[in-house]
PDB file of C-alpha atoms in Angstrom:
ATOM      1  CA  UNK A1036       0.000   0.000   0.000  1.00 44.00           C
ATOM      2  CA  UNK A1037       1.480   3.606  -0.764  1.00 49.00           C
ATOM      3  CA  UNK A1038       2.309   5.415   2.064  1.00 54.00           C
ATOM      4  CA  UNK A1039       0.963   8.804   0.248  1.00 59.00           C
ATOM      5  CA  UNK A1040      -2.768   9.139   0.381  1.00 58.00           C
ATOM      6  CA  UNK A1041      -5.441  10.881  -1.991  1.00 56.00           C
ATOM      7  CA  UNK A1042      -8.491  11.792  -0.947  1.00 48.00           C
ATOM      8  CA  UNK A1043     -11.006  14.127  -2.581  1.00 50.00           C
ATOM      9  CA  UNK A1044     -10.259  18.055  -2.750  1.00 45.00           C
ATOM     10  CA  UNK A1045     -11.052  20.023   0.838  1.00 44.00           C
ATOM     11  CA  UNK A1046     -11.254  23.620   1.525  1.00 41.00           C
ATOM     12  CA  UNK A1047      -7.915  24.619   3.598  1.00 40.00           C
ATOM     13  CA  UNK A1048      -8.376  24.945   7.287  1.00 41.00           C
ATOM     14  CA  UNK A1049      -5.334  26.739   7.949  1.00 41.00           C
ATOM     15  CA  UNK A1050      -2.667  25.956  10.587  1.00 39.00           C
ATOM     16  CA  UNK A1051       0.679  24.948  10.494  1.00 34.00           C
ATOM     17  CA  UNK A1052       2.235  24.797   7.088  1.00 44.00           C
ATOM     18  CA  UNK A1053       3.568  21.345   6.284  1.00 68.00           C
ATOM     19  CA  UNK A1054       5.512  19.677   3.270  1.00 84.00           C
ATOM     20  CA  UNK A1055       2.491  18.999   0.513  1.00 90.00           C
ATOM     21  CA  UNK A1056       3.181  15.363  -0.192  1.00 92.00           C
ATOM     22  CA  UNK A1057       2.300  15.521  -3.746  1.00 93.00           C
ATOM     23  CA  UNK A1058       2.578  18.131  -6.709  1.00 95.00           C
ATOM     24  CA  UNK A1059       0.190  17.753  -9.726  1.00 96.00           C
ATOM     25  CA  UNK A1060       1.992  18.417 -13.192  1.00 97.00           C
ATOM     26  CA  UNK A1061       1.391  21.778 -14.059  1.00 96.00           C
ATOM     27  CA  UNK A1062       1.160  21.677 -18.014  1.00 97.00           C
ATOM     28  CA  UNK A1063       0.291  25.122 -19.427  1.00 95.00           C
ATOM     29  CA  UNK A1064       3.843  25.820 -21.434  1.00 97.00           C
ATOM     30  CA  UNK A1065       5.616  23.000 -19.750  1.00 98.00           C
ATOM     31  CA  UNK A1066       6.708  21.096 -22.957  1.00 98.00           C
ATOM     32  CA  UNK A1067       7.423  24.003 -24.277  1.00 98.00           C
ATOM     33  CA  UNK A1068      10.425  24.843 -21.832  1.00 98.00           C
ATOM     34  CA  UNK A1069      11.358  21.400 -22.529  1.00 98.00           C
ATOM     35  CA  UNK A1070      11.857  21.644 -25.897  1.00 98.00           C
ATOM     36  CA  UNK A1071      13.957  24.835 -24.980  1.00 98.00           C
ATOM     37  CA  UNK A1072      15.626  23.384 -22.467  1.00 98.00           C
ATOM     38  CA  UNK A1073      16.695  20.314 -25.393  1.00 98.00           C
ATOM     39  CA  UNK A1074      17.780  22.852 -27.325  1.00 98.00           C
ATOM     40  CA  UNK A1075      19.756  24.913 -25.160  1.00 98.00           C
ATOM     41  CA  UNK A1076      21.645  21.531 -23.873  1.00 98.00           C
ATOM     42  CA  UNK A1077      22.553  20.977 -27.002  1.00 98.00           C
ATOM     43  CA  UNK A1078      25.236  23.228 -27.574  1.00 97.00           C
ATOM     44  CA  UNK A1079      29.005  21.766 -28.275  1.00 97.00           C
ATOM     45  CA  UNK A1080      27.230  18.113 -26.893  1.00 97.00           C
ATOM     46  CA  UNK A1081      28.220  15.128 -28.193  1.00 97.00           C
ATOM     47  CA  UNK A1082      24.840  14.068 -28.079  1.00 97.00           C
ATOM     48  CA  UNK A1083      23.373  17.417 -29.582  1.00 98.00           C
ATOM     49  CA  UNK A1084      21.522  15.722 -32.763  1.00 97.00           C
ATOM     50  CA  UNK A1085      19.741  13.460 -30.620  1.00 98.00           C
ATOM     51  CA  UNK A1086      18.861  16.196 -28.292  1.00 98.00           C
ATOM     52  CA  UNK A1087      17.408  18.311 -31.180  1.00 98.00           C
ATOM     53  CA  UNK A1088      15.018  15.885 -32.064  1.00 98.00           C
ATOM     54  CA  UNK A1089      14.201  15.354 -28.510  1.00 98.00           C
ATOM     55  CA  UNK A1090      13.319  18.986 -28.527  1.00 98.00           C
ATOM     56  CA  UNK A1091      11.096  18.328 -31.910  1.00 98.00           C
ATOM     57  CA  UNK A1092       9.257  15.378 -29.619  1.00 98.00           C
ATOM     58  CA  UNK A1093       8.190  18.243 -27.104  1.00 98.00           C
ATOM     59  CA  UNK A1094       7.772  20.662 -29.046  1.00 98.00           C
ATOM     60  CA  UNK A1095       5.436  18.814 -31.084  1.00 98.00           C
ATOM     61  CA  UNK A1096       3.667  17.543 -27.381  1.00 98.00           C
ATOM     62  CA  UNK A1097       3.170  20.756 -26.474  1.00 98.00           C
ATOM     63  CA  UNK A1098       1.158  21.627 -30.215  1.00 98.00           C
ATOM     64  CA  UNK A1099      -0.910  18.544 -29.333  1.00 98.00           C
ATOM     65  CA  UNK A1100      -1.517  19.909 -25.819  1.00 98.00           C
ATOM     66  CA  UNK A1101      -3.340  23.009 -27.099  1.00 98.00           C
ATOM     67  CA  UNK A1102      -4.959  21.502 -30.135  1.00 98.00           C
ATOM     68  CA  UNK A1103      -5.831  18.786 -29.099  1.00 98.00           C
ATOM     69  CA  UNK A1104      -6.595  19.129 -24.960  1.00 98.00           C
ATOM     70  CA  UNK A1105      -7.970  16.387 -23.378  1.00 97.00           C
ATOM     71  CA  UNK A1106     -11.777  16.468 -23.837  1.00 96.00           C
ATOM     72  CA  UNK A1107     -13.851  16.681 -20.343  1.00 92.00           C
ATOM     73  CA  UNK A1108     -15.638  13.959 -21.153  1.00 90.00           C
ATOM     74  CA  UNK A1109     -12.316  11.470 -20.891  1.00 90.00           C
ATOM     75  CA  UNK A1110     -12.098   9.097 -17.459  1.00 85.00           C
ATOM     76  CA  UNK A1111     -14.264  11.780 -16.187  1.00 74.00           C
ATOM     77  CA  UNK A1112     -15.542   9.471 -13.319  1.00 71.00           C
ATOM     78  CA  UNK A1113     -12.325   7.886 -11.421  1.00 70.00           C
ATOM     79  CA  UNK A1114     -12.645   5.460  -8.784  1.00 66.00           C
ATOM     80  CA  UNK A1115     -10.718   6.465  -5.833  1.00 67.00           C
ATOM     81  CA  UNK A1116      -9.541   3.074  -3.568  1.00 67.00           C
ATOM     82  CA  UNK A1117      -8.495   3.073  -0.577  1.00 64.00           C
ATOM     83  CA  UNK A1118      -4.468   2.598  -0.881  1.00 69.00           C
ATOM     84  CA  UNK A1119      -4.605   2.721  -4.772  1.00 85.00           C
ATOM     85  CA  UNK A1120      -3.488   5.250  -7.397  1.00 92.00           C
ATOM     86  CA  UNK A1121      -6.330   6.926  -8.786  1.00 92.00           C
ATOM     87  CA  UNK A1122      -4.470   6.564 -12.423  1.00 95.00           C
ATOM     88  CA  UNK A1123      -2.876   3.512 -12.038  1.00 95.00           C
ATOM     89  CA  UNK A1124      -1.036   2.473 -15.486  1.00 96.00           C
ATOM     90  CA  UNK A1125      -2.266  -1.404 -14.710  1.00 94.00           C
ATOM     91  CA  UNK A1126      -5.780  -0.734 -13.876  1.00 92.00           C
ATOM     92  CA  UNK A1127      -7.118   2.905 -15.829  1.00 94.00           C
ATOM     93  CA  UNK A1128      -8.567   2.170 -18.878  1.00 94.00           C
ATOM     94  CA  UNK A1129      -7.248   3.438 -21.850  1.00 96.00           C
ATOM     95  CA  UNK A1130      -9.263   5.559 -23.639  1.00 97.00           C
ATOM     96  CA  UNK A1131      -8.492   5.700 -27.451  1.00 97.00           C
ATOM     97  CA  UNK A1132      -7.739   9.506 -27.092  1.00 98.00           C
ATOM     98  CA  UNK A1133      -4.627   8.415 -26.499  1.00 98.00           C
ATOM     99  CA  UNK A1134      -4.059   6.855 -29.595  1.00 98.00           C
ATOM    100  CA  UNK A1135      -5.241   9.824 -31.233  1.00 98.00           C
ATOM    101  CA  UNK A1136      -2.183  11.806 -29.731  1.00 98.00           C
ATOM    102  CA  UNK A1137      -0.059   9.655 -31.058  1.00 98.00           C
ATOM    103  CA  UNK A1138      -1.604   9.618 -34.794  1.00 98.00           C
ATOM    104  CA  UNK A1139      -0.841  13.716 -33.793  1.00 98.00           C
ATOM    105  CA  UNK A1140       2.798  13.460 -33.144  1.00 98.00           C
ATOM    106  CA  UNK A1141       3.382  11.389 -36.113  1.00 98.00           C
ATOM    107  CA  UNK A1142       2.147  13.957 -38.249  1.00 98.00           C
ATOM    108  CA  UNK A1143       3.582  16.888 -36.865  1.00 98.00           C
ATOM    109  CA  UNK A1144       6.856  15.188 -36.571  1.00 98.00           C
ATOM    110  CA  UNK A1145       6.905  13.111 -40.342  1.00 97.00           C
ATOM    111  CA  UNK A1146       7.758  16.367 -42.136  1.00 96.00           C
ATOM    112  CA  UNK A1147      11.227  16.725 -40.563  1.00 95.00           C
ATOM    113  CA  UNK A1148      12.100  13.043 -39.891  1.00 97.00           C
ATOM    114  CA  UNK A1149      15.172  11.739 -40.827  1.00 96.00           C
ATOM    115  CA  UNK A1150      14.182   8.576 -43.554  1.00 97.00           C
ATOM    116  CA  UNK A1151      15.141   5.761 -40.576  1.00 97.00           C
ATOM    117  CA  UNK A1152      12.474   8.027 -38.258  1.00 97.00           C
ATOM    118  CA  UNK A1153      10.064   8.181 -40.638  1.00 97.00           C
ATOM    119  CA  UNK A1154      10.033   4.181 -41.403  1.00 98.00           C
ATOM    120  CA  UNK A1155       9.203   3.862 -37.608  1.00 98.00           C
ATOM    121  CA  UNK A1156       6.300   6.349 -37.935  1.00 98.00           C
ATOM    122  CA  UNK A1157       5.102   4.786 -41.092  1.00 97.00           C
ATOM    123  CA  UNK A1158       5.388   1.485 -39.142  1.00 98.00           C
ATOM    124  CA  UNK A1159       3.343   2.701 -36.530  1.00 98.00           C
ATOM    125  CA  UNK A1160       0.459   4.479 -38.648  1.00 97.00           C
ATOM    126  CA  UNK A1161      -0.365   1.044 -40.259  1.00 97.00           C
ATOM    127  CA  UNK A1162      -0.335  -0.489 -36.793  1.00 98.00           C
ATOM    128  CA  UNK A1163      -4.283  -1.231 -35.966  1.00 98.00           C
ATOM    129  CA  UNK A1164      -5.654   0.053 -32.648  1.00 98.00           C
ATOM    130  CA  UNK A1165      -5.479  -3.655 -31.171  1.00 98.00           C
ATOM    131  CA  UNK A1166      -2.020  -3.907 -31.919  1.00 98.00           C
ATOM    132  CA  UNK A1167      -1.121  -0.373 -30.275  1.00 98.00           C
ATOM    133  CA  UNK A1168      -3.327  -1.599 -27.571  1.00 98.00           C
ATOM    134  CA  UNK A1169      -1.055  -4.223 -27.076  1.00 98.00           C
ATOM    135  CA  UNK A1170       2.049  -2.909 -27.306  1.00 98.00           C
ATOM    136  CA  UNK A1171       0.937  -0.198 -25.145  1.00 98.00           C
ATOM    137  CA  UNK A1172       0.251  -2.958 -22.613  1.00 98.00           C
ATOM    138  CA  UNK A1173       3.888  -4.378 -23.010  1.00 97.00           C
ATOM    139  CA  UNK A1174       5.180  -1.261 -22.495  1.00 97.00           C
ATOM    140  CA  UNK A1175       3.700  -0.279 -19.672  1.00 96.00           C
ATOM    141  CA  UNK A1176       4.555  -3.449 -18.200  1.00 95.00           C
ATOM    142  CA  UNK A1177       8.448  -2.994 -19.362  1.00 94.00           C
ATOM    143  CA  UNK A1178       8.299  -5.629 -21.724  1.00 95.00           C
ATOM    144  CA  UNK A1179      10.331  -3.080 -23.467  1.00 95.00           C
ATOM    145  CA  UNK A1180      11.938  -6.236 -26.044  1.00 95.00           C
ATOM    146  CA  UNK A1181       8.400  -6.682 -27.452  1.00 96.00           C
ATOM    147  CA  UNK A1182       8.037  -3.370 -28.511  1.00 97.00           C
ATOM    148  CA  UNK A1183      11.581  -1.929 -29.425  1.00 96.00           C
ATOM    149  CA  UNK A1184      13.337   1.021 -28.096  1.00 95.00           C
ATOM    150  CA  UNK A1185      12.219   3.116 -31.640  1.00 95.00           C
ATOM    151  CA  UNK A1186       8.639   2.345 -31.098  1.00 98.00           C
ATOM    152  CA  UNK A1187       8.214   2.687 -27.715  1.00 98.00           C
ATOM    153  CA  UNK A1188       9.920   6.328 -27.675  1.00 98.00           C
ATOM    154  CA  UNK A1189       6.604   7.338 -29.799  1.00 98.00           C
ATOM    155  CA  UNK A1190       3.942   5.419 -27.801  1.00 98.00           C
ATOM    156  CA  UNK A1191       4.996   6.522 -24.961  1.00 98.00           C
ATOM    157  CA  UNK A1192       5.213   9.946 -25.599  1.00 98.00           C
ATOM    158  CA  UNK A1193       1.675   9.863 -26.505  1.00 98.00           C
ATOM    159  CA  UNK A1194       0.894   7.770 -23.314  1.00 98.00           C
ATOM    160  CA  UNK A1195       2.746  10.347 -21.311  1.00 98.00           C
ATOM    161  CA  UNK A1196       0.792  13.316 -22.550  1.00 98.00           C
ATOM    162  CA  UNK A1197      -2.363  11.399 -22.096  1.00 98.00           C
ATOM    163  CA  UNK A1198      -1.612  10.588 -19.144  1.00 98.00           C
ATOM    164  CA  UNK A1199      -0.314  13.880 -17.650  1.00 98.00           C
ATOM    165  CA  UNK A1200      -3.339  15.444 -18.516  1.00 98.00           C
ATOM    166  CA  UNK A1201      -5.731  12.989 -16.241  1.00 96.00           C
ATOM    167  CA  UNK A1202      -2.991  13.945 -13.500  1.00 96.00           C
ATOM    168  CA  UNK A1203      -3.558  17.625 -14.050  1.00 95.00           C
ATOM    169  CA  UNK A1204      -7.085  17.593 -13.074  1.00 92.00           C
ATOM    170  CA  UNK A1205      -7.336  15.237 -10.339  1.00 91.00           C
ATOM    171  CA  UNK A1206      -9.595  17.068  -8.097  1.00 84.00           C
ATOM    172  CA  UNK A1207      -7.363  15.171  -4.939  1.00 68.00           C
ATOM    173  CA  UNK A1208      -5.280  16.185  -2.276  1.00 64.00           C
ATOM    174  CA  UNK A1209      -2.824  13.918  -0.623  1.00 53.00           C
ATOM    175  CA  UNK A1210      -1.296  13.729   2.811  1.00 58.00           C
ATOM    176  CA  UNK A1211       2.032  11.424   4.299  1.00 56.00           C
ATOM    177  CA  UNK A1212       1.099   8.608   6.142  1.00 53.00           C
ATOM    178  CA  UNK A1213       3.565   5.165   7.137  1.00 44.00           C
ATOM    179  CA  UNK A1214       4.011   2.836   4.845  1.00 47.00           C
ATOM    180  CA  UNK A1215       6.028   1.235   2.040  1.00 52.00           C
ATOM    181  CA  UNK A1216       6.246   1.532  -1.880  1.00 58.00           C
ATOM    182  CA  UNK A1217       6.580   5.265  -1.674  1.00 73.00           C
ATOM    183  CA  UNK A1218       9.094   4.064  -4.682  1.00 83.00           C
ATOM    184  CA  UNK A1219       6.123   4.574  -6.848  1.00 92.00           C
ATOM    185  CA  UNK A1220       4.124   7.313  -8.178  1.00 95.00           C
ATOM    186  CA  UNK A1221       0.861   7.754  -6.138  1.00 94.00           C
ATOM    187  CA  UNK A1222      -1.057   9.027  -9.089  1.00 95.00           C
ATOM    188  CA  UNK A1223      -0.571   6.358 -11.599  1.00 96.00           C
ATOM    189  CA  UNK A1224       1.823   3.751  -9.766  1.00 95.00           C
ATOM    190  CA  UNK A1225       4.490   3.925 -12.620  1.00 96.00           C
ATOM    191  CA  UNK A1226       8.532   4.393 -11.384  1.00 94.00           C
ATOM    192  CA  UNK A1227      10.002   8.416 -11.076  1.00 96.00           C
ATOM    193  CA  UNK A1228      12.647   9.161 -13.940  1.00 97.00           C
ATOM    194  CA  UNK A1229      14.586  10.972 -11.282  1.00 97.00           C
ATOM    195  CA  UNK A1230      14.298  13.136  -7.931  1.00 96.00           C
ATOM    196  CA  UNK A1231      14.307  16.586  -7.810  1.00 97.00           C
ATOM    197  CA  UNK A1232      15.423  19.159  -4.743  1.00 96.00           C
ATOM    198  CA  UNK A1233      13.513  21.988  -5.391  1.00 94.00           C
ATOM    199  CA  UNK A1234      13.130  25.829  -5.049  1.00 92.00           C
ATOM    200  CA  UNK A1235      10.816  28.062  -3.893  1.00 89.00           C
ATOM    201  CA  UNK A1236       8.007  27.111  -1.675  1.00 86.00           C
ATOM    202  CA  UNK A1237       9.472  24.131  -1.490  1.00 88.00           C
ATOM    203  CA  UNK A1238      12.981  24.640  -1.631  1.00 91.00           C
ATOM    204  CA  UNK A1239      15.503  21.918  -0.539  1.00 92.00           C
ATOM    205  CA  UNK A1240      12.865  19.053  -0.393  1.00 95.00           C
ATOM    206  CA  UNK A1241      13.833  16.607  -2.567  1.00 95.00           C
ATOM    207  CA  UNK A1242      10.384  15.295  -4.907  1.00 97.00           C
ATOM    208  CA  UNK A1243      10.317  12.089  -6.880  1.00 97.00           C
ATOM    209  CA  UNK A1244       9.276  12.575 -10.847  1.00 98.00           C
ATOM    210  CA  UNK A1245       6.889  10.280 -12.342  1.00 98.00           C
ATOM    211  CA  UNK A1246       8.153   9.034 -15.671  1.00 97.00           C
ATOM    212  CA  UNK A1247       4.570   8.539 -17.032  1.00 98.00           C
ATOM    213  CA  UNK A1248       2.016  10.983 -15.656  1.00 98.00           C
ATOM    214  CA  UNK A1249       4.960  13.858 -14.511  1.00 98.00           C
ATOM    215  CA  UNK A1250       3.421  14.131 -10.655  1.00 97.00           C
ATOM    216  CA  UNK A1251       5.769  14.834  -7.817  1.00 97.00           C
ATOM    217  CA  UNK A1252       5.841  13.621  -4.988  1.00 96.00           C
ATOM    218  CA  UNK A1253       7.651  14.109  -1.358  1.00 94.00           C
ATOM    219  CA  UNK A1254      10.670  11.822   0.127  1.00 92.00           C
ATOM    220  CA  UNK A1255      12.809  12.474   2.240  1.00 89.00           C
ATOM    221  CA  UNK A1256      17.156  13.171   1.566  1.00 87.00           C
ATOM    222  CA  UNK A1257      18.162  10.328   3.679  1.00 86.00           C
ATOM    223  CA  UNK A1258      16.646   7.485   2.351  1.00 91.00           C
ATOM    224  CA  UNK A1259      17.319   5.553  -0.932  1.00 94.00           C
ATOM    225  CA  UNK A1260      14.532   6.235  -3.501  1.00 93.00           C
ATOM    226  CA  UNK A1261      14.398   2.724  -4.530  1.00 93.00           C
ATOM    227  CA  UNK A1262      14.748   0.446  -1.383  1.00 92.00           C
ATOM    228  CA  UNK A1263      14.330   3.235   1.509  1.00 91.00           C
ATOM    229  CA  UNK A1264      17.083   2.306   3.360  1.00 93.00           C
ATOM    230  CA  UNK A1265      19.312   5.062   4.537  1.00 90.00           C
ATOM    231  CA  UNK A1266      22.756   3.285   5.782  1.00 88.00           C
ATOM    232  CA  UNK A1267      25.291   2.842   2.408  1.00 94.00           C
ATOM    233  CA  UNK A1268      23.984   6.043  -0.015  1.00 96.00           C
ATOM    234  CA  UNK A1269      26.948   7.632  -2.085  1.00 95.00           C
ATOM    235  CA  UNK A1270      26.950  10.754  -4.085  1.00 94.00           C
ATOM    236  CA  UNK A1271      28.668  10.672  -7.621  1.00 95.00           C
ATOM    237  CA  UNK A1272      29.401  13.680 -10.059  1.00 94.00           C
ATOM    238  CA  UNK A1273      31.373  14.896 -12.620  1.00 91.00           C
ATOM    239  CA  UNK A1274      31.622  18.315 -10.733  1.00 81.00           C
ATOM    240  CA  UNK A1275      32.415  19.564  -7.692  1.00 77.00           C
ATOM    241  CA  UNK A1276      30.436  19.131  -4.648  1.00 75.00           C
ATOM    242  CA  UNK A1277      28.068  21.435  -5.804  1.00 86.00           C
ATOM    243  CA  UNK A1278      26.987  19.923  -8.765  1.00 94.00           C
ATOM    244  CA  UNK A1279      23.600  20.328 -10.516  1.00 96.00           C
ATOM    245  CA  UNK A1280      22.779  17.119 -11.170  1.00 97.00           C
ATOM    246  CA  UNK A1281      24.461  13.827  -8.830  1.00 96.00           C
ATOM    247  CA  UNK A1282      23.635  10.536  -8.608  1.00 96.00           C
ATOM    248  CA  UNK A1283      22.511   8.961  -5.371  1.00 96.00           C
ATOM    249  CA  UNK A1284      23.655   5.360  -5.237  1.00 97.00           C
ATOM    250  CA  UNK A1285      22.330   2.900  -2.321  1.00 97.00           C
ATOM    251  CA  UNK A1286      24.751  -0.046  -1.614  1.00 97.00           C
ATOM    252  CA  UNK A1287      22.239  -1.868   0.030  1.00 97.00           C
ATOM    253  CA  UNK A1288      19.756  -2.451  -3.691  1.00 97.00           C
ATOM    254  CA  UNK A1289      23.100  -1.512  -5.628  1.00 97.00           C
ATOM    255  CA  UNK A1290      21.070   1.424  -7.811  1.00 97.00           C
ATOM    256  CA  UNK A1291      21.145   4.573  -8.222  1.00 97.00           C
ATOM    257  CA  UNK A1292      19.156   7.329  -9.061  1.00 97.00           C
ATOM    258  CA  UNK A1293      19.904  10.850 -10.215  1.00 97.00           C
ATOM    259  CA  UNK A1294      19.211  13.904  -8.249  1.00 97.00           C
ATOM    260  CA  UNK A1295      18.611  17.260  -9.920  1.00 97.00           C
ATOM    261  CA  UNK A1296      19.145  20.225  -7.759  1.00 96.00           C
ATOM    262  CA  UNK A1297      16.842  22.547  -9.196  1.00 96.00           C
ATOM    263  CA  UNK A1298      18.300  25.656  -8.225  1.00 93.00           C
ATOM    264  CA  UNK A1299      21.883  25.095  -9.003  1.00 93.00           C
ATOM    265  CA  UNK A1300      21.287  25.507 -13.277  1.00 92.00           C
ATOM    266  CA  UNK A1301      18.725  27.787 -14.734  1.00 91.00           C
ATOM    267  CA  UNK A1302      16.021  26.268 -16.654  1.00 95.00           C
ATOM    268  CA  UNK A1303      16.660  22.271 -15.580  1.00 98.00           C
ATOM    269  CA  UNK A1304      14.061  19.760 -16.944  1.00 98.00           C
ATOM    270  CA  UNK A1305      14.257  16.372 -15.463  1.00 98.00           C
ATOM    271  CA  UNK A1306      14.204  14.641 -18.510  1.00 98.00           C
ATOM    272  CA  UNK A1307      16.174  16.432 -20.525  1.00 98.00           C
ATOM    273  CA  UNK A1308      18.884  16.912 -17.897  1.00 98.00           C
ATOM    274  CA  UNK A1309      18.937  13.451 -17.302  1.00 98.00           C
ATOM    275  CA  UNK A1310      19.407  12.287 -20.967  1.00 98.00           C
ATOM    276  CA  UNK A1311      22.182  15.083 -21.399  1.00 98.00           C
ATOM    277  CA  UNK A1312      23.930  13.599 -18.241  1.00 97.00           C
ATOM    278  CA  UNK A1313      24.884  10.102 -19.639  1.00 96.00           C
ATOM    279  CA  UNK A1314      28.308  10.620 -19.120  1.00 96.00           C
ATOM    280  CA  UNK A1315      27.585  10.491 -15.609  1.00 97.00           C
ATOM    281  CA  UNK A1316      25.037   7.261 -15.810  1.00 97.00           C
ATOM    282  CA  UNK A1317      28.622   5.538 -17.464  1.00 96.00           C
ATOM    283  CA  UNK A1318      30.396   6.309 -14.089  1.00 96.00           C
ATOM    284  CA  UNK A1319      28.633   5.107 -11.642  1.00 97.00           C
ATOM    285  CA  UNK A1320      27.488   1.770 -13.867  1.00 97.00           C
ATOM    286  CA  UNK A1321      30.754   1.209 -13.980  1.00 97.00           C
ATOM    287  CA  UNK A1322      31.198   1.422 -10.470  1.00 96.00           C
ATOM    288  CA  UNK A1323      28.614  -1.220 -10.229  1.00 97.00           C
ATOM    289  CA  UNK A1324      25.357  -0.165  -9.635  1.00 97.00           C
ATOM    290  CA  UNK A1325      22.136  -0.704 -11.960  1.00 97.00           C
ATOM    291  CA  UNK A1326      19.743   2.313 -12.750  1.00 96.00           C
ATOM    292  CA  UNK A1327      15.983   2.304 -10.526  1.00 94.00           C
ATOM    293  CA  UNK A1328      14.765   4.605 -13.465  1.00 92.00           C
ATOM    294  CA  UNK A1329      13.952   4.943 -17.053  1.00 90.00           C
ATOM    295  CA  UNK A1330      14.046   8.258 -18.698  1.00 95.00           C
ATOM    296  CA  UNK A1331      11.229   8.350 -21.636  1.00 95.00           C
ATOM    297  CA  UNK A1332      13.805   9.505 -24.290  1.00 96.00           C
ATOM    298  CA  UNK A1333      16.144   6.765 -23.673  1.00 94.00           C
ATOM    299  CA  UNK A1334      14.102   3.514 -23.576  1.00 92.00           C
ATOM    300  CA  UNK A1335      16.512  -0.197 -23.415  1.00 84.00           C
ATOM    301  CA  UNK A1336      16.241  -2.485 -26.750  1.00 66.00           C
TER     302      UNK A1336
END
């Protein structure tokens, strides 16, 4: 059972302020910066034409996002289970708007695809529904060999916006109780790409980032993200101490996890900080430790 738990929206009673356990995406222009923030990384990077197109992905997210919102009518009625996430990747059915967003992004992004891109969009538009539908189900799953790192790089993206959306206006508020399996998104039960220690209102708590539906949500510094045990976590870099973006590795799971400190580097995205850091990912693997995450961009197969 997650220890976070969602319960329908209140009116605030005031009191003592306390650590909000969870953070909704906030869309608005929020692919948007992430297509700038692609761009801007790729300057003089050894990755940079991967990063570009990256940036087209987003950019072509956040088109879909105002063109093509999520209607209201969409998993308008949610069941809300005790202990269980309200968008939970196993359980939510899929409505075909998501499919929809994906026949989106392959047509904004076929007019600019390099010829081995556009072979995996063409393979994908002649894909029926029940074959998406099950691929989609493999990938969720992370039965990423039956659907192919090219593929799943498109699906998902489509999944991700879809999903982001239902996360956005979850009428819920959440608060920390004791329990386990806070490794796991609360809003849709999927895996975080990587933690965040954030600014602002917030600033210095570290927040988990869902790799599916983008929600964030509270756990504590001292305690490894994937196993929650606090006695043998290491800090890598390729910087000094004060480093935007580390990796926290636990020697008790052997994994690791990166950690972007938000207000270290202007304009940090999560997942395209993290795919611009693979030098660092090469490090500590070497060191011996396995990634806990996947980053959408950057799928195994």
């Amino acid at each position: 059972m997650s220890s976070i738990k969602l319960t329908p929206v209140q009116e605030p009673t005031g009191g003592v302020k306390h650590i909000t356990p969870l953070l909704l995406p906030k869309l608005d222009q929020h692919y948007r910066k992430r297509a700038e923030r692609f761009e801007q990384l790729t300057d003089g990077h050894a990755m940079a034409d991967y990063l570009r197109f990256a940036a087209g992905i987003a950019a072509a997210q956040q088109q879909l996002l105002e063109s093509f919102p999520l209607p209201d009518n969409v998993n308008a009625r949610l069941e809300l289970s005790e202990g269980q996430a309200p968008l939970d990747h196993a359980r939510l059915p899929r409505d075909p708007y998501w499919q929809q967003l994906l026949a989106g992004l392959i047509e904004r992004l076929r007019p600019t695809a390099s010829p081995q891109v556009q072979a995996v969009l063409d393979t994908l538009q002649d894909t029926s529904a029940e074959q998406l539908e099950t691929q989609a189900d493999a990938l969720m799953a992370g039965r990423f060999d039956e659907v192919g790192s090219a593929r799943a790089l498109f699906l998902w993206s489509a999944l991700s916006l879809y999903w982001a959306q239902l996360a956005a206006r979850l009428p819920l508020q959440a608060s920390a109780e004791l329990g386990e399996q806070r490794q796991f998104c609360p809003v849709c039960a999927s895996s975080p790409s990587a933690s965040v220690v954030m600014v602002g209102e917030q600033s210095g708590l570290r927040y988990l980032h869902c790799g599916l539906c983008e929600s964030r949500w509270h756990m504590v510094r001292i305690k490894c993200s994937n196993c929650e045990e606090a006695g043998k976590l290491d800090y890598w870099s390729l910087e000094d101490k004060d480093a935007s973006i580390k990796a926290e590795s636990c020697g008790d799971c052997e994994s690791y996890l990166k950690v972007l400190h938000l207000g270290r580097a202007q304009g940090m995205d999560v997942f395209a900080d993290d795919l611009a850091s693979l030098a660092l990912d090469a490090e500590v693997e070497r060191e011996g430790f396995a990634r806990s995450s996947l980053n959408p961009f950057m799928f195994p197969g």
